[in-house]
PDB file of C-alpha atoms in Angstrom:
ATOM      1  CA  GLU A   1      13.072 -44.816 -52.391  1.00  0.00           C
ATOM      2  CA  ASN A   2      13.408 -42.189 -54.902  1.00  0.00           C
ATOM      3  CA  ASP A   3      16.562 -40.167 -55.928  1.00  0.00           C
ATOM      4  CA  ASP A   4      18.229 -41.546 -52.431  1.00  0.00           C
ATOM      5  CA  VAL A   5      15.378 -39.965 -50.530  1.00  0.00           C
ATOM      6  CA  LYS A   6      13.769 -42.402 -48.080  1.00  0.00           C
ATOM      7  CA  LEU A   7      10.154 -41.734 -48.476  1.00  0.00           C
ATOM      8  CA  LYS A   8       8.055 -41.798 -45.283  1.00  0.00           C
ATOM      9  CA  LYS A   9       4.873 -43.714 -45.049  1.00  0.00           C
ATOM     10  CA  CYS A  10       1.573 -42.310 -44.100  1.00  0.00           C
ATOM     11  CA  ALA A  11      -0.238 -44.211 -41.415  1.00  0.00           C
ATOM     12  CA  CYS A  12      -2.817 -45.056 -44.190  1.00  0.00           C
ATOM     13  CA  ASN A  13      -0.339 -46.513 -46.294  1.00  0.00           C
ATOM     14  CA  LEU A  14      -1.909 -44.763 -49.311  1.00  0.00           C
ATOM     15  CA  VAL A  15       1.022 -41.998 -49.957  1.00  0.00           C
ATOM     16  CA  ARG A  16       4.432 -41.266 -48.953  1.00  0.00           C
ATOM     17  CA  TYR A  17       6.137 -38.115 -48.014  1.00  0.00           C
ATOM     18  CA  CYS A  18       9.725 -37.044 -48.716  1.00  0.00           C
ATOM     19  CA  SER A  19      10.098 -34.914 -45.642  1.00  0.00           C
ATOM     20  CA  VAL A  20       8.178 -33.709 -42.748  1.00  0.00           C
ATOM     21  CA  THR A  21       7.906 -30.399 -44.537  1.00  0.00           C
ATOM     22  CA  CYS A  22       6.356 -32.149 -47.478  1.00  0.00           C
ATOM     23  CA  GLN A  23       3.749 -33.969 -45.036  1.00  0.00           C
ATOM     24  CA  ARG A  24       2.843 -30.602 -43.429  1.00  0.00           C
ATOM     25  CA  ASP A  25       2.488 -29.237 -46.725  1.00  0.00           C
ATOM     26  CA  HIS A  26       0.372 -31.708 -48.591  1.00  0.00           C
ATOM     27  CA  ARG A  27      -1.349 -33.236 -45.420  1.00  0.00           C
ATOM     28  CA  SER A  28      -4.535 -31.224 -45.966  1.00  0.00           C
ATOM     29  CA  GLN A  29      -5.125 -32.715 -49.167  1.00  0.00           C
ATOM     30  CA  HIS A  30      -5.030 -36.109 -47.834  1.00  0.00           C
ATOM     31  CA  LYS A  31      -6.363 -35.818 -44.477  1.00  0.00           C
ATOM     32  CA  LYS A  32     -10.127 -37.154 -45.177  1.00  0.00           C
ATOM     33  CA  ALA A  33      -9.046 -40.236 -47.035  1.00  0.00           C
ATOM     34  CA  CYS A  34      -6.249 -41.087 -44.582  1.00  0.00           C
ATOM     35  CA  LYS A  35      -8.612 -41.051 -41.571  1.00  0.00           C
ATOM     36  CA  LYS A  36     -11.205 -43.243 -43.488  1.00  0.00           C
ATOM     37  CA  ARG A  37      -8.551 -45.502 -44.471  1.00  0.00           C
ATOM     38  CA  VAL A  38      -6.780 -45.697 -41.033  1.00  0.00           C
ATOM     39  CA  ALA A  39     -10.313 -46.653 -39.554  1.00  0.00           C
ATOM     40  CA  GLU A  40     -10.675 -49.171 -42.243  1.00  0.00           C
ATOM     41  CA  LEU A  41      -7.414 -50.929 -41.385  1.00  0.00           C
ATOM     42  CA  ARG A  42      -8.089 -50.890 -37.670  1.00  0.00           C
ATOM     43  CA  ASP A  43     -11.445 -52.761 -38.329  1.00  0.00           C
ATOM     44  CA  GLU A  44      -9.886 -55.326 -40.741  1.00  0.00           C
ATOM     45  CA  LEU A  45      -7.452 -55.830 -37.576  1.00  0.00           C
ATOM     46  CA  LEU A  46     -10.013 -55.833 -35.082  1.00  0.00           C
ATOM     47  CA  PHE A  47     -12.387 -58.214 -36.639  1.00  0.00           C
ATOM     48  CA  THR A  48      -9.953 -60.697 -37.542  1.00  0.00           C
ATOM     49  CA  GLN A  49     -10.645 -64.083 -35.712  1.00  0.00           C
ATOM     50  CA  PRO A  50      -7.842 -64.855 -33.528  1.00  0.00           C
ATOM     51  CA  GLU A  51      -6.496 -68.584 -33.716  1.00  0.00           C
ATOM     52  CA  SER A  52      -6.779 -69.035 -29.929  1.00  0.00           C
ATOM     53  CA  SER A  53      -7.973 -67.081 -26.892  1.00  0.00           C
ATOM     54  CA  HIS A  54      -5.397 -64.823 -25.218  1.00  0.00           C
ATOM     55  CA  LEU A  55      -4.551 -67.983 -22.591  1.00  0.00           C
ATOM     56  CA  GLY A  56      -3.242 -69.944 -25.311  1.00  0.00           C
ATOM     57  CA  ASP A  57      -2.290 -73.528 -24.664  1.00  0.00           C
ATOM     58  CA  CYS A  58      -1.081 -75.308 -21.710  1.00  0.00           C
ATOM     59  CA  PRO A  59       2.746 -75.584 -21.858  1.00  0.00           C
ATOM     60  CA  ILE A  60       2.462 -79.305 -20.886  1.00  0.00           C
ATOM     61  CA  CYS A  61      -0.529 -80.988 -22.778  1.00  0.00           C
ATOM     62  CA  PHE A  62      -0.374 -78.380 -25.368  1.00  0.00           C
ATOM     63  CA  LEU A  63      -4.255 -78.481 -25.245  1.00  0.00           C
ATOM     64  CA  PRO A  64      -6.008 -75.066 -25.561  1.00  0.00           C
ATOM     65  CA  LEU A  65      -6.574 -73.570 -22.020  1.00  0.00           C
ATOM     66  CA  SER A  66     -10.051 -72.899 -21.013  1.00  0.00           C
ATOM     67  CA  ILE A  67     -11.392 -69.323 -20.535  1.00  0.00           C
ATOM     68  CA  ASP A  68     -12.674 -70.411 -17.108  1.00  0.00           C
ATOM     69  CA  LEU A  69     -10.075 -69.305 -14.902  1.00  0.00           C
ATOM     70  CA  ARG A  70     -11.086 -71.769 -12.276  1.00  0.00           C
ATOM     71  CA  LYS A  71      -9.431 -74.657 -14.653  1.00  0.00           C
ATOM     72  CA  SER A  72      -5.918 -73.342 -14.616  1.00  0.00           C
ATOM     73  CA  ALA A  73      -3.405 -72.012 -12.510  1.00  0.00           C
ATOM     74  CA  LEU A  74      -0.839 -69.534 -12.971  1.00  0.00           C
ATOM     75  CA  MET A  75       2.493 -71.018 -11.212  1.00  0.00           C
ATOM     76  CA  SER A  76       4.164 -68.594  -9.007  1.00  0.00           C
ATOM     77  CA  CYS A  77       7.823 -70.218  -9.540  1.00  0.00           C
ATOM     78  CA  CYS A  78       7.948 -69.760 -13.329  1.00  0.00           C
ATOM     79  CA  SER A  79       4.690 -67.836 -14.187  1.00  0.00           C
ATOM     80  CA  LYS A  80       3.271 -70.590 -16.582  1.00  0.00           C
ATOM     81  CA  THR A  81      -0.276 -71.041 -16.551  1.00  0.00           C
ATOM     82  CA  VAL A  82      -0.906 -74.813 -16.371  1.00  0.00           C
ATOM     83  CA  CYS A  83      -4.248 -76.542 -16.801  1.00  0.00           C
ATOM     84  CA  CYS A  84      -5.885 -78.460 -14.001  1.00  0.00           C
ATOM     85  CA  GLY A  85      -5.463 -81.806 -15.654  1.00  0.00           C
ATOM     86  CA  CYS A  86      -1.581 -81.466 -15.663  1.00  0.00           C
ATOM     87  CA  GLU A  87      -1.593 -80.214 -12.222  1.00  0.00           C
ATOM     88  CA  MET A  88      -3.494 -83.349 -10.975  1.00  0.00           C
ATOM     89  CA  ALA A  89      -1.287 -85.625 -13.013  1.00  0.00           C
ATOM     90  CA  SER A  90       1.686 -84.109 -11.455  1.00  0.00           C
ATOM     91  CA  ILE A  91       0.298 -84.478  -8.092  1.00  0.00           C
ATOM     92  CA  LEU A  92      -0.461 -88.297  -8.556  1.00  0.00           C
ATOM     93  CA  HIS A  93       2.850 -88.987 -10.373  1.00  0.00           C
ATOM     94  CA  GLN A  94       4.621 -87.711  -7.313  1.00  0.00           C
ATOM     95  CA  LYS A  95       2.569 -89.560  -4.773  1.00  0.00           C
ATOM     96  CA  VAL A  96       3.030 -92.948  -6.925  1.00  0.00           C
ATOM     97  CA  ASN A  97       6.464 -92.538  -7.554  1.00  0.00           C
ATOM     98  CA  SER A  98       7.870 -91.043  -3.903  1.00  0.00           C
ATOM     99  CA  GLY A  99       4.918 -91.641  -1.288  1.00  0.00           C
ATOM    100  CA  ASN A 100       3.961 -88.190  -0.315  1.00  0.00           C
ATOM    101  CA  PRO A 101       6.634 -85.723  -1.468  1.00  0.00           C
ATOM    102  CA  GLU A 102       6.654 -82.089  -1.471  1.00  0.00           C
ATOM    103  CA  THR A 103       4.845 -80.562  -4.182  1.00  0.00           C
ATOM    104  CA  LYS A 104       6.337 -79.420  -7.197  1.00  0.00           C
ATOM    105  CA  CYS A 105       5.676 -77.267 -10.116  1.00  0.00           C
ATOM    106  CA  PRO A 106       4.189 -79.487 -12.965  1.00  0.00           C
ATOM    107  CA  PHE A 107       6.548 -77.273 -15.475  1.00  0.00           C
ATOM    108  CA  CYS A 108       9.547 -76.456 -14.025  1.00  0.00           C
ATOM    109  CA  ARG A 109       9.666 -79.230 -11.384  1.00  0.00           C
ATOM    110  CA  LYS A 110      10.852 -76.925  -8.476  1.00  0.00           C
ATOM    111  CA  PRO A 111       9.198 -76.619  -5.261  1.00  0.00           C
ATOM    112  CA  PRO A 112       6.628 -73.893  -4.979  1.00  0.00           C
ATOM    113  CA  PRO A 113       7.900 -70.478  -3.322  1.00  0.00           C
ATOM    114  CA  CYS A 114       7.145 -70.254   0.264  1.00  0.00           C
ATOM    115  CA  ASP A 115       4.753 -67.265   1.217  1.00  0.00           C
ATOM    116  CA  LEU A 116       5.603 -67.407   4.669  1.00  0.00           C
ATOM    117  CA  ASN A 117       9.399 -66.113   4.167  1.00  0.00           C
ATOM    118  CA  GLY A 118       8.425 -63.767   1.401  1.00  0.00           C
ATOM    119  CA  GLU A 119       9.714 -66.154  -1.339  1.00  0.00           C
ATOM    120  CA  VAL A 120       6.741 -65.649  -3.671  1.00  0.00           C
ATOM    121  CA  GLU A 121       7.108 -61.738  -3.616  1.00  0.00           C
ATOM    122  CA  LEU A 122      10.877 -62.066  -4.057  1.00  0.00           C
ATOM    123  CA  ASN A 123      10.284 -64.641  -7.198  1.00  0.00           C
ATOM    124  CA  THR A 124       7.536 -62.368  -8.566  1.00  0.00           C
ATOM    125  CA  MET A 125      10.009 -59.205  -8.633  1.00  0.00           C
ATOM    126  CA  LYS A 126      12.666 -61.253 -10.547  1.00  0.00           C
ATOM    127  CA  ARG A 127      10.275 -62.333 -13.170  1.00  0.00           C
ATOM    128  CA  ILE A 128       9.277 -58.585 -13.374  1.00  0.00           C
ATOM    129  CA  GLU A 129      12.796 -57.533 -13.793  1.00  0.00           C
ATOM    130  CA  ALA A 130      13.203 -60.170 -16.645  1.00  0.00           C
ATOM    131  CA  ASN A 131      10.238 -58.708 -18.263  1.00  0.00           C
ATOM    132  CA  ASP A 132       7.777 -61.352 -17.915  1.00  0.00           C
ATOM    133  CA  PRO A 133       4.264 -59.919 -18.911  1.00  0.00           C
ATOM    134  CA  ALA A 134       2.253 -62.596 -16.736  1.00  0.00           C
ATOM    135  CA  ALA A 135       4.371 -61.933 -13.645  1.00  0.00           C
ATOM    136  CA  THR A 136       3.915 -58.182 -14.219  1.00  0.00           C
ATOM    137  CA  ARG A 137       0.359 -58.357 -14.535  1.00  0.00           C
ATOM    138  CA  GLN A 138      -0.101 -60.600 -11.510  1.00  0.00           C
ATOM    139  CA  LYS A 139       1.677 -58.016  -9.396  1.00  0.00           C
ATOM    140  CA  GLY A 140      -0.484 -55.263 -10.811  1.00  0.00           C
ATOM    141  CA  MET A 141      -3.735 -57.178 -10.026  1.00  0.00           C
ATOM    142  CA  LYS A 142      -2.457 -57.713  -6.291  1.00  0.00           C
ATOM    143  CA  CYS A 143      -1.704 -54.005  -5.826  1.00  0.00           C
ATOM    144  CA  TYR A 144      -5.334 -53.283  -7.615  1.00  0.00           C
ATOM    145  CA  ASN A 145      -6.855 -55.822  -4.906  1.00  0.00           C
ATOM    146  CA  LYS A 146      -5.250 -54.064  -2.127  1.00  0.00           C
ATOM    147  CA  GLY A 147      -6.414 -50.530  -3.404  1.00  0.00           C
ATOM    148  CA  GLU A 148      -2.988 -49.491  -4.575  1.00  0.00           C
ATOM    149  CA  TYR A 149      -4.354 -48.276  -7.623  1.00  0.00           C
ATOM    150  CA  GLU A 150      -1.173 -46.126  -9.006  1.00  0.00           C
ATOM    151  CA  SER A 151       1.102 -48.817  -8.307  1.00  0.00           C
ATOM    152  CA  ALA A 152      -1.412 -51.472 -10.257  1.00  0.00           C
ATOM    153  CA  PHE A 153      -1.581 -48.833 -13.201  1.00  0.00           C
ATOM    154  CA  GLN A 154       2.131 -48.758 -13.622  1.00  0.00           C
ATOM    155  CA  TYR A 155       2.353 -52.615 -13.622  1.00  0.00           C
ATOM    156  CA  LEU A 156      -0.462 -53.289 -15.697  1.00  0.00           C
ATOM    157  CA  THR A 157       0.752 -50.565 -18.150  1.00  0.00           C
ATOM    158  CA  LYS A 158       4.170 -52.317 -18.396  1.00  0.00           C
ATOM    159  CA  ALA A 159       2.507 -55.583 -18.793  1.00  0.00           C
ATOM    160  CA  ALA A 160       0.363 -54.408 -21.547  1.00  0.00           C
ATOM    161  CA  GLU A 161       3.367 -52.716 -23.485  1.00  0.00           C
ATOM    162  CA  LEU A 162       4.904 -56.382 -23.290  1.00  0.00           C
ATOM    163  CA  GLY A 163       1.788 -57.819 -24.983  1.00  0.00           C
ATOM    164  CA  ASP A 164      -0.213 -59.180 -22.210  1.00  0.00           C
ATOM    165  CA  SER A 165      -4.028 -58.902 -23.480  1.00  0.00           C
ATOM    166  CA  GLU A 166      -5.421 -59.523 -19.739  1.00  0.00           C
ATOM    167  CA  ALA A 167      -3.419 -56.201 -18.636  1.00  0.00           C
ATOM    168  CA  HIS A 168      -4.878 -54.505 -21.440  1.00  0.00           C
ATOM    169  CA  TYR A 169      -8.751 -55.665 -20.302  1.00  0.00           C
ATOM    170  CA  HIS A 170      -7.736 -54.446 -16.561  1.00  0.00           C
ATOM    171  CA  LEU A 171      -6.424 -51.179 -17.831  1.00  0.00           C
ATOM    172  CA  SER A 172     -10.048 -50.659 -19.808  1.00  0.00           C
ATOM    173  CA  ARG A 173     -11.709 -51.312 -16.394  1.00  0.00           C
ATOM    174  CA  MET A 174      -9.498 -48.705 -14.686  1.00  0.00           C
ATOM    175  CA  TYR A 175     -10.247 -46.125 -17.351  1.00  0.00           C
ATOM    176  CA  ARG A 176     -13.698 -46.729 -16.992  1.00  0.00           C
ATOM    177  CA  ASP A 177     -14.004 -46.614 -13.391  1.00  0.00           C
ATOM    178  CA  GLY A 178     -11.484 -43.901 -12.809  1.00  0.00           C
ATOM    179  CA  ARG A 179      -9.306 -45.814 -10.370  1.00  0.00           C
ATOM    180  CA  GLY A 180      -5.598 -44.804 -10.347  1.00  0.00           C
ATOM    181  CA  VAL A 181      -6.418 -42.658 -13.496  1.00  0.00           C
ATOM    182  CA  GLU A 182      -8.915 -40.066 -14.701  1.00  0.00           C
ATOM    183  CA  GLN A 183     -12.010 -41.466 -16.359  1.00  0.00           C
ATOM    184  CA  ASP A 184     -11.447 -41.688 -20.165  1.00  0.00           C
ATOM    185  CA  SER A 185     -13.706 -43.626 -22.465  1.00  0.00           C
ATOM    186  CA  LYS A 186     -11.470 -43.155 -25.293  1.00  0.00           C
ATOM    187  CA  LYS A 187      -8.465 -44.943 -23.705  1.00  0.00           C
ATOM    188  CA  GLU A 188     -11.065 -47.609 -22.219  1.00  0.00           C
ATOM    189  CA  LYS A 189     -12.183 -48.438 -25.680  1.00  0.00           C
ATOM    190  CA  HIS A 190      -8.496 -48.490 -26.924  1.00  0.00           C
ATOM    191  CA  HIS A 191      -7.461 -51.013 -24.325  1.00  0.00           C
ATOM    192  CA  LEU A 192     -10.692 -53.363 -24.851  1.00  0.00           C
ATOM    193  CA  GLU A 193     -10.000 -53.243 -28.514  1.00  0.00           C
ATOM    194  CA  GLU A 194      -6.164 -54.255 -27.912  1.00  0.00           C
ATOM    195  CA  ALA A 195      -7.451 -57.006 -25.369  1.00  0.00           C
ATOM    196  CA  ALA A 196     -10.003 -58.286 -27.923  1.00  0.00           C
ATOM    197  CA  ILE A 197      -7.258 -58.193 -30.927  1.00  0.00           C
ATOM    198  CA  GLY A 198      -5.141 -60.365 -28.670  1.00  0.00           C
ATOM    199  CA  GLY A 199      -7.952 -62.892 -28.252  1.00  0.00           C
ATOM    200  CA  HIS A 200      -9.638 -61.673 -24.988  1.00  0.00           C
ATOM    201  CA  PRO A 201     -13.163 -63.099 -25.056  1.00  0.00           C
ATOM    202  CA  SER A 202     -14.783 -60.962 -22.342  1.00  0.00           C
ATOM    203  CA  ALA A 203     -13.394 -57.883 -23.878  1.00  0.00           C
ATOM    204  CA  ARG A 204     -14.567 -58.751 -27.106  1.00  0.00           C
ATOM    205  CA  TYR A 205     -18.119 -59.453 -25.464  1.00  0.00           C
ATOM    206  CA  THR A 206     -17.871 -55.944 -23.887  1.00  0.00           C
ATOM    207  CA  LEU A 207     -17.265 -54.155 -27.136  1.00  0.00           C
ATOM    208  CA  GLY A 208     -20.278 -55.789 -28.558  1.00  0.00           C
ATOM    209  CA  LEU A 209     -22.381 -54.517 -25.698  1.00  0.00           C
ATOM    210  CA  TYR A 210     -20.979 -50.898 -26.343  1.00  0.00           C
ATOM    211  CA  ASP A 211     -21.773 -51.136 -30.034  1.00  0.00           C
ATOM    212  CA  ALA A 212     -25.282 -52.576 -29.255  1.00  0.00           C
ATOM    213  CA  ARG A 213     -26.006 -49.610 -26.989  1.00  0.00           C
ATOM    214  CA  GLN A 214     -25.145 -47.380 -30.135  1.00  0.00           C
ATOM    215  CA  PHE A 215     -27.467 -49.215 -32.287  1.00  0.00           C
ATOM    216  CA  ARG A 216     -24.400 -50.582 -34.333  1.00  0.00           C
ATOM    217  CA  PHE A 217     -25.912 -54.256 -34.211  1.00  0.00           C
ATOM    218  CA  ASP A 218     -23.858 -55.409 -37.384  1.00  0.00           C
ATOM    219  CA  ARG A 219     -20.451 -54.637 -35.532  1.00  0.00           C
ATOM    220  CA  ALA A 220     -21.971 -55.883 -32.299  1.00  0.00           C
ATOM    221  CA  THR A 221     -22.879 -59.291 -33.627  1.00  0.00           C
ATOM    222  CA  LYS A 222     -19.478 -59.725 -35.368  1.00  0.00           C
ATOM    223  CA  HIS A 223     -17.823 -59.163 -31.970  1.00  0.00           C
ATOM    224  CA  TRP A 224     -20.041 -61.679 -30.253  1.00  0.00           C
ATOM    225  CA  ILE A 225     -19.512 -64.019 -32.921  1.00  0.00           C
ATOM    226  CA  ILE A 226     -15.758 -63.767 -32.575  1.00  0.00           C
ATOM    227  CA  SER A 227     -15.922 -64.241 -28.971  1.00  0.00           C
ATOM    228  CA  ALA A 228     -18.281 -67.329 -28.942  1.00  0.00           C
ATOM    229  CA  ASN A 229     -15.943 -68.780 -31.466  1.00  0.00           C
ATOM    230  CA  LEU A 230     -13.244 -68.657 -28.619  1.00  0.00           C
ATOM    231  CA  GLY A 231     -15.930 -70.412 -26.267  1.00  0.00           C
ATOM    232  CA  CYS A 232     -17.457 -67.497 -24.331  1.00  0.00           C
ATOM    233  CA  ASP A 233     -20.831 -68.206 -23.381  1.00  0.00           C
ATOM    234  CA  GLU A 234     -22.136 -64.905 -22.629  1.00  0.00           C
ATOM    235  CA  SER A 235     -21.364 -63.963 -26.488  1.00  0.00           C
ATOM    236  CA  MET A 236     -23.262 -67.124 -27.468  1.00  0.00           C
ATOM    237  CA  ASP A 237     -26.380 -66.055 -25.218  1.00  0.00           C
ATOM    238  CA  MET A 238     -26.169 -62.740 -26.885  1.00  0.00           C
ATOM    239  CA  ILE A 239     -26.245 -64.193 -30.282  1.00  0.00           C
ATOM    240  CA  ARG A 240     -29.054 -66.563 -29.342  1.00  0.00           C
ATOM    241  CA  GLU A 241     -30.932 -63.565 -28.087  1.00  0.00           C
ATOM    242  CA  PHE A 242     -30.497 -61.587 -31.389  1.00  0.00           C
ATOM    243  CA  TYR A 243     -31.351 -64.444 -33.446  1.00  0.00           C
ATOM    244  CA  SER A 244     -34.700 -64.849 -31.615  1.00  0.00           C
ATOM    245  CA  LYS A 245     -35.360 -61.021 -32.714  1.00  0.00           C
ATOM    246  CA  GLY A 246     -34.357 -61.674 -36.171  1.00  0.00           C
ATOM    247  CA  ALA A 247     -31.192 -59.620 -35.937  1.00  0.00           C
ATOM    248  CA  VAL A 248     -28.556 -62.502 -36.728  1.00  0.00           C
ATOM    249  CA  SER A 249     -29.467 -64.957 -39.554  1.00  0.00           C
ATOM    250  CA  LYS A 250     -30.149 -68.845 -39.348  1.00  0.00           C
ATOM    251  CA  GLU A 251     -26.601 -69.461 -40.986  1.00  0.00           C
ATOM    252  CA  ASP A 252     -24.515 -67.189 -38.850  1.00  0.00           C
ATOM    253  CA  PHE A 253     -26.495 -68.686 -35.481  1.00  0.00           C
ATOM    254  CA  ALA A 254     -25.716 -72.084 -36.677  1.00  0.00           C
ATOM    255  CA  ALA A 255     -22.294 -71.489 -37.416  1.00  0.00           C
ATOM    256  CA  ALA A 256     -21.587 -69.731 -34.241  1.00  0.00           C
ATOM    257  CA  LEU A 257     -23.294 -72.500 -32.459  1.00  0.00           C
ATOM    258  CA  ARG A 258     -20.838 -75.238 -33.834  1.00  0.00           C
ATOM    259  CA  ALA A 259     -17.600 -73.044 -33.525  1.00  0.00           C
ATOM    260  CA  HIS A 260     -18.672 -72.324 -29.807  1.00  0.00           C
ATOM    261  CA  GLN A 261     -19.106 -76.056 -29.116  1.00  0.00           C
ATOM    262  CA  ALA A 262     -15.913 -76.886 -30.773  1.00  0.00           C
ATOM    263  CA  ALA A 263     -14.123 -74.385 -29.040  1.00  0.00           C
ATOM    264  CA  VAL A 264     -15.341 -75.554 -25.684  1.00  0.00           C
ATOM    265  CA  ASP A 265     -14.460 -79.369 -26.584  1.00  0.00           C
ATOM    266  CA  ALA A 266     -11.112 -78.695 -27.546  1.00  0.00           C
ATOM    267  CA  THR A 267     -10.317 -77.449 -24.229  1.00  0.00           C
ATOM    268  CA  LYS A 268     -11.370 -81.093 -22.677  1.00  0.00           C
ATOM    269  CA  SER A 269      -9.513 -84.008 -22.011  1.00  0.00           C
ATOM    270  CA  PRO A 270      -9.991 -87.245 -19.705  1.00  0.00           C
ATOM    271  CA  GLN A 271      -7.236 -85.802 -17.422  1.00  0.00           C
ATOM    272  CA  ARG A 272      -9.072 -82.433 -17.233  1.00  0.00           C
ATOM    273  CA  ASP A 273     -12.351 -84.111 -16.448  1.00  0.00           C
ATOM    274  CA  ALA A 274     -10.909 -86.041 -13.782  1.00  0.00           C
ATOM    275  CA  ALA A 275      -9.287 -82.861 -12.096  1.00  0.00           C
ATOM    276  CA  GLU A 276     -12.662 -80.980 -12.433  1.00  0.00           C
ATOM    277  CA  ALA A 277     -14.404 -84.083 -10.518  1.00  0.00           C
ATOM    278  CA  ALA A 278     -11.597 -84.384  -8.050  1.00  0.00           C
ATOM    279  CA  GLY A 279     -12.172 -80.527  -7.303  1.00  0.00           C
ATOM    280  CA  VAL A 280      -8.438 -79.542  -8.378  1.00  0.00           C
ATOM    281  CA  MET A 281      -9.834 -76.574 -10.264  1.00  0.00           C
ATOM    282  CA  GLN A 282     -11.168 -75.401  -6.993  1.00  0.00           C
ATOM    283  CA  GLY A 283      -7.968 -76.065  -4.809  1.00  0.00           C
ATOM    284  CA  GLY A 284      -9.406 -79.133  -3.680  1.00  0.00           C
ATOM    285  CA  VAL A 285      -6.416 -81.426  -4.040  1.00  0.00           C
TER     286      VAL A 285
END
């Protein structure tokens, strides 16, 4: 503040304006530097390594969730994503202690909603009214799979506004394919970037492909390294291919290999291995 006048920050954080009139009068002198700085700030955010994938940790065992979606499940009662290991442990615990009881949610311990009388849909709508991003995104994907693209777009947009990276990823695909919206490459890229910033490995991998097609190989490899560090096999394959062509250094390749393996190992546990072997990840138990 200066002389009791609150100064307005420019998007680039390089200058401040005392009023809208001041901004309009002086913007032209600063426009070029502003655009450059805004792009730099965006790249700083875009190429920051996320601490974890967009899935986060299992709310029960607190181990990172695998980016292989077959190894976890979204609970329709509480909208929590639980790993297959905790799901199997819950099933075994209930069988040992109660014989053959009704299945309960591993997290909230409630019986799952019955789909026959519409409990699942009713419960989902309650979660949506409570601004649950996971339930809102799930509803959007159900609409999408039914071909109800306009409704899907509305739900996915709300979920994205609530910070759901998966919703951003699916919105990018809708803008790419023109389903429910007009095709828009700029909006497609925007939602891909938002998803990638949120730790979505597939979105990051796709951004790498786009940059590679435009011969921006430095940016492409940065995307793939970040994605590989989150455990993405496809990105690791691209790094391996670019290393064989001399486009990735030996040091970067070795570091990516170690980080990728560490990310994969972090999602493993004896419970999860047993669940996978028993077929819990495929709905076999």
